[in-house]
Every structure is written in C-alpha cells, then in structure tokens.
Amino acid sequence: VRPRLADAKFFFDQDRKKKLADRVPGLAKVVYHNRLGSQGERVERVRAIAYVVAFEMRNLQTAGMADRAAHLAKADLLTDMVGEFPELQGIMGRYYAEHDGEDALVAEAIEDHYKPRFAGDTLPRSEVGLCVALADKLETLVGLFSIGEKPTGDKDPFALRRHALGIIRMLIEKQLPLKLDRLLEIGAKPFANMSPSVLRDVSLFMTERLAGLLRDQGYRAGEVDAVLSLNPSLLADIPKRLDAVRAFTALPESESLAAANKRVGNILKKAEGVVGEQVDNDKFVEAAETNLFIALHHIEVSSLELYKSGDYVTSLQKLAALKAPVDAFFDTVMVNADDHGLRANRLALLSQLHQTMNRVADLSRLAA
C-alpha cells in the first residue's frame, strides 16, 4: 500500500503545479468518439447545454457558475492522478479546483456532475451541480442516439440507461421545474442538423426507463400507464399524480367511472369528423343530459382549481360525484342520435367529460 500512496502523493503534488483551466485546451487532442469529435468539443456542447438549463431555471448566477464548472469538468482527465486512478475523475477535479481558488460551488459541481454514478447513488448537491450533471447526461444521450449508438438487449456500452435514469431522478427527486421535452430540445441545440426523430427516440427511451423505475418503486402497472399515457411534461409532478390515482382507485365509485371513461373514449374515437367543444344546453332533450351537464360544470370548476394548485388527490376525488349522472346518461341517452345537431351536442358533452376525467391521468387505463 505504501508505494501506491507514495505514487498518489507524487502525482497530487505534480498535478497542482498546473491549473485545471490551463489543461482544458489539451482536451481538444483527446478523442471522445470518432463521430462526435474530441473531449474539447464535447465540453463546449456541455457548457452550452448547462448554461441554458440554468437559464430555464431563472437563475443567471447559477448559469455563470454552471458554465464555469462545465468548462473545467473534464480537465482532470489530463492529470496524472486520474490517469493512474481513473475512478477518481471528478473527485480530483474538485480538489484541484479548490486549490486553484475556484468558487466552492463550481468545485463541488465538477465532482457532482458525474452523479448519480450508479443505482441508489446520491444526486448533485447544488443547483450548479444539477445543471452540469443534466447537461453532461443530455449531451451523451442525444449525441450517441444521433449516431445510432442505442442500447440493444443487455448491451449498453455507454451506460445510456444509467444516464437516462440519472436525469429522471434529478427531475423528480429535486422537484426541478424543467419540462422533459424542452430539456431534449436544449440538449440537441449544440449538434448540427439534429433529426426530430432522434429526440422522439430519446423521449421514448426515457419514458420506458421512467415506467420501469416507477414499477420498481411499487406502483402498479395500470397506475403507471394511466399517468404516463398523458405524457406529462413535468416529471416532478408524476409522483403526485400517481398518489392521486392510487387514492382514486380506493373510492367505491372508481371502477364504474374508469369503465365509463373508457366507454366515452371509444365513442369519441369512432365519432365521424371533428368533435366540437361547445355544448348548447338549449339542445338537451333528456333530463339525464341536463343533469350531467350541471354536475360536470360544478365539478369542473372546483376540480380545475384543485388541479392548478397541485392538489391532484382531491381533484380526482371530486370526480366521484359524477358516477350517478354518468350512469343515468348512459342508461337513458342515445349518443349517436339520428339528428346531427343532437348527436354533435351530446358528443361535445362527452368530450368535456373526457377532458375533465383525464386531467390528472387517463382513468380509462384503470378499467378492468
């Protein structure tokens, strides 16, 4: 052990004679991928992504530090210490940045931008670290997908599944107000002529990873499917949506409403032409139409307010009051009436019902 420690001390002392910032130009000579250029080119892409991610979080101070941390993040790859002990990349970068007098958050972000390194690992500690870690993983995912380096079967040589899960965990566990589709757009900006199909593939890949993660956390497949089928853009909201769906399924009215919602969805899919959004209550013929319209109006107002406030559980629970008027509607009303105006008005009413019931999750996915 002593010779190894002596070597480490020698490398540590030698490395500190040259600042991290002075090593950055040397990254231009280090190949990252033969189709994606050098580590130097990669650093510039990560810098651009990190800055915009921080800007999206409305923090210009963070943006400046994220840019600096991303600029220095890979420089320790050229140190003797990391050359001898590769597992110390990032860690040594932090020590050398501190020695060079860099801002404490910048130094911390240099270490943290690799996190999470494995399942269950800790996440970056600061907003600066989160921005650089997100940028590093986004650049990797988008870049490698763009050249066809997708995981196949058990093969994932670039650990893209781990990168995707890292992004997902940061967005959810740190409650970041960042939309996934916007993040992917930001990740694609530094690459020239990025095909929209690449971003669709990355989005699908991440959704699949997210679904697996949520099931591993104990959520049922139907619950996960109900929430993810709406493609919620804010991943930070997903746990709250899932908890709301779970609370909804505990209601005695849930099974009937889920089945009704599935029926409504099928009716709307089969409808000819575009279904209107405006309902004319003067065209109601059956009492069940009027009763459903009134009940839906009252619930829509309160449910929407709760939804906007983030109280998804109560927002969904409000729907329980729709069971009786919905059941009565389907018992007494012929939706596909011969009269075109009558049919169109009833379809518009069902469309409003469908939108209200599917605000938090697609409840039809819970139907047996």
PDB file of N, CA, C and O in Angstrom, residues 32-33 140-141 144-145 147-163 205:
ATOM      1  N   TYR A  32     -13.200  11.761 -27.977  1.00  0.00           N
ATOM      2  CA  TYR A  32     -14.397  11.340 -27.242  1.00  0.00           C
ATOM      3  C   TYR A  32     -15.068  10.198 -28.003  1.00  0.00           C
ATOM      4  O   TYR A  32     -15.281   9.117 -27.483  1.00  0.00           O
ATOM      5  N   HIS A  33     -15.406  10.456 -29.264  1.00  0.00           N
ATOM      6  CA  HIS A  33     -15.975   9.442 -30.155  1.00  0.00           C
ATOM      7  C   HIS A  33     -15.627   9.870 -31.572  1.00  0.00           C
ATOM      8  O   HIS A  33     -15.700  11.065 -31.888  1.00  0.00           O
ATOM      9  N   THR A 140     -24.699  13.313 -23.735  1.00  0.00           N
ATOM     10  CA  THR A 140     -24.347  11.924 -24.012  1.00  0.00           C
ATOM     11  C   THR A 140     -25.497  11.197 -24.696  1.00  0.00           C
ATOM     12  O   THR A 140     -25.309  10.531 -25.723  1.00  0.00           O
ATOM     13  N   LEU A 141     -26.702  11.312 -24.130  1.00  0.00           N
ATOM     14  CA  LEU A 141     -27.862  10.612 -24.689  1.00  0.00           C
ATOM     15  C   LEU A 141     -28.171  11.065 -26.113  1.00  0.00           C
ATOM     16  O   LEU A 141     -28.275  10.247 -27.032  1.00  0.00           O
ATOM     17  N   LEU A 144     -25.149  10.283 -28.701  1.00  0.00           N
ATOM     18  CA  LEU A 144     -24.964   8.873 -29.066  1.00  0.00           C
ATOM     19  C   LEU A 144     -26.185   8.309 -29.789  1.00  0.00           C
ATOM     20  O   LEU A 144     -26.046   7.487 -30.697  1.00  0.00           O
ATOM     21  N   PHE A 145     -27.380   8.740 -29.419  1.00  0.00           N
ATOM     22  CA  PHE A 145     -28.570   8.306 -30.163  1.00  0.00           C
ATOM     23  C   PHE A 145     -28.509   8.823 -31.599  1.00  0.00           C
ATOM     24  O   PHE A 145     -28.964   8.144 -32.524  1.00  0.00           O
ATOM     25  N   ILE A 147     -26.078   9.053 -33.553  1.00  0.00           N
ATOM     26  CA  ILE A 147     -25.193   8.268 -34.432  1.00  0.00           C
ATOM     27  C   ILE A 147     -25.527   6.777 -34.342  1.00  0.00           C
ATOM     28  O   ILE A 147     -24.730   5.928 -34.731  1.00  0.00           O
ATOM     29  N   GLY A 148     -26.708   6.471 -33.807  1.00  0.00           N
ATOM     30  CA  GLY A 148     -27.197   5.090 -33.790  1.00  0.00           C
ATOM     31  C   GLY A 148     -26.634   4.216 -32.695  1.00  0.00           C
ATOM     32  O   GLY A 148     -26.778   2.989 -32.743  1.00  0.00           O
ATOM     33  N   GLU A 149     -26.001   4.810 -31.694  1.00  0.00           N
ATOM     34  CA  GLU A 149     -25.415   4.021 -30.601  1.00  0.00           C
ATOM     35  C   GLU A 149     -26.449   3.792 -29.488  1.00  0.00           C
ATOM     36  O   GLU A 149     -26.289   4.234 -28.350  1.00  0.00           O
ATOM     37  N   LYS A 150     -27.516   3.099 -29.823  1.00  0.00           N
ATOM     38  CA  LYS A 150     -28.574   2.846 -28.852  1.00  0.00           C
ATOM     39  C   LYS A 150     -28.318   1.518 -28.133  1.00  0.00           C
ATOM     40  O   LYS A 150     -27.762   0.592 -28.726  1.00  0.00           O
ATOM     41  N   PRO A 151     -28.750   1.419 -26.885  1.00  0.00           N
ATOM     42  CA  PRO A 151     -28.629   0.127 -26.188  1.00  0.00           C
ATOM     43  C   PRO A 151     -29.471  -0.935 -26.885  1.00  0.00           C
ATOM     44  O   PRO A 151     -30.574  -0.653 -27.357  1.00  0.00           O
ATOM     45  N   THR A 152     -28.943  -2.146 -26.969  1.00  0.00           N
ATOM     46  CA  THR A 152     -29.678  -3.258 -27.568  1.00  0.00           C
ATOM     47  C   THR A 152     -29.606  -4.450 -26.629  1.00  0.00           C
ATOM     48  O   THR A 152     -28.517  -4.893 -26.265  1.00  0.00           O
ATOM     49  N   GLY A 153     -30.757  -4.952 -26.241  1.00  0.00           N
ATOM     50  CA  GLY A 153     -30.777  -6.094 -25.329  1.00  0.00           C
ATOM     51  C   GLY A 153     -30.054  -5.767 -24.034  1.00  0.00           C
ATOM     52  O   GLY A 153     -30.314  -4.763 -23.383  1.00  0.00           O
ATOM     53  N   ASP A 154     -29.118  -6.622 -23.679  1.00  0.00           N
ATOM     54  CA  ASP A 154     -28.331  -6.410 -22.461  1.00  0.00           C
ATOM     55  C   ASP A 154     -27.116  -5.519 -22.707  1.00  0.00           C
ATOM     56  O   ASP A 154     -26.403  -5.173 -21.760  1.00  0.00           O
ATOM     57  N   LYS A 155     -26.879  -5.154 -23.944  1.00  0.00           N
ATOM     58  CA  LYS A 155     -25.685  -4.371 -24.281  1.00  0.00           C
ATOM     59  C   LYS A 155     -25.970  -2.873 -24.148  1.00  0.00           C
ATOM     60  O   LYS A 155     -26.896  -2.351 -24.769  1.00  0.00           O
ATOM     61  N   ASP A 156     -25.173  -2.226 -23.340  1.00  0.00           N
ATOM     62  CA  ASP A 156     -25.290  -0.783 -23.141  1.00  0.00           C
ATOM     63  C   ASP A 156     -23.896  -0.233 -22.825  1.00  0.00           C
ATOM     64  O   ASP A 156     -23.618   0.208 -21.705  1.00  0.00           O
ATOM     65  N   PRO A 157     -23.006  -0.268 -23.823  1.00  0.00           N
ATOM     66  CA  PRO A 157     -21.594   0.072 -23.570  1.00  0.00           C
ATOM     67  C   PRO A 157     -21.365   1.493 -23.080  1.00  0.00           C
ATOM     68  O   PRO A 157     -20.358   1.774 -22.429  1.00  0.00           O
ATOM     69  N   PHE A 158     -22.257   2.398 -23.386  1.00  0.00           N
ATOM     70  CA  PHE A 158     -22.083   3.787 -22.964  1.00  0.00           C
ATOM     71  C   PHE A 158     -22.951   4.141 -21.756  1.00  0.00           C
ATOM     72  O   PHE A 158     -23.097   5.319 -21.424  1.00  0.00           O
ATOM     73  N   ALA A 159     -23.536   3.131 -21.123  1.00  0.00           N
ATOM     74  CA  ALA A 159     -24.349   3.322 -19.907  1.00  0.00           C
ATOM     75  C   ALA A 159     -25.466   4.336 -20.118  1.00  0.00           C
ATOM     76  O   ALA A 159     -25.754   5.162 -19.252  1.00  0.00           O
ATOM     77  N   LEU A 160     -26.137   4.257 -21.271  1.00  0.00           N
ATOM     78  CA  LEU A 160     -27.178   5.233 -21.567  1.00  0.00           C
ATOM     79  C   LEU A 160     -28.410   5.039 -20.684  1.00  0.00           C
ATOM     80  O   LEU A 160     -29.113   6.011 -20.377  1.00  0.00           O
ATOM     81  N   ARG A 161     -28.664   3.810 -20.274  1.00  0.00           N
ATOM     82  CA  ARG A 161     -29.788   3.592 -19.350  1.00  0.00           C
ATOM     83  C   ARG A 161     -29.521   4.307 -18.027  1.00  0.00           C
ATOM     84  O   ARG A 161     -30.422   4.912 -17.441  1.00  0.00           O
ATOM     85  N   ARG A 162     -28.288   4.233 -17.569  1.00  0.00           N
ATOM     86  CA  ARG A 162     -27.931   4.901 -16.318  1.00  0.00           C
ATOM     87  C   ARG A 162     -28.035   6.415 -16.462  1.00  0.00           C
ATOM     88  O   ARG A 162     -28.505   7.106 -15.554  1.00  0.00           O
ATOM     89  N   HIS A 163     -27.616   6.937 -17.606  1.00  0.00           N
ATOM     90  CA  HIS A 163     -27.725   8.378 -17.844  1.00  0.00           C
ATOM     91  C   HIS A 163     -29.191   8.814 -17.848  1.00  0.00           C
ATOM     92  O   HIS A 163     -29.536   9.853 -17.264  1.00  0.00           O
ATOM     93  N   PHE A 205     -37.265   6.316 -25.104  1.00  0.00           N
ATOM     94  CA  PHE A 205     -36.297   5.572 -24.292  1.00  0.00           C
ATOM     95  C   PHE A 205     -36.393   5.993 -22.829  1.00  0.00           C
ATOM     96  O   PHE A 205     -36.409   5.149 -21.918  1.00  0.00           O
TER      97      PHE A 205
END
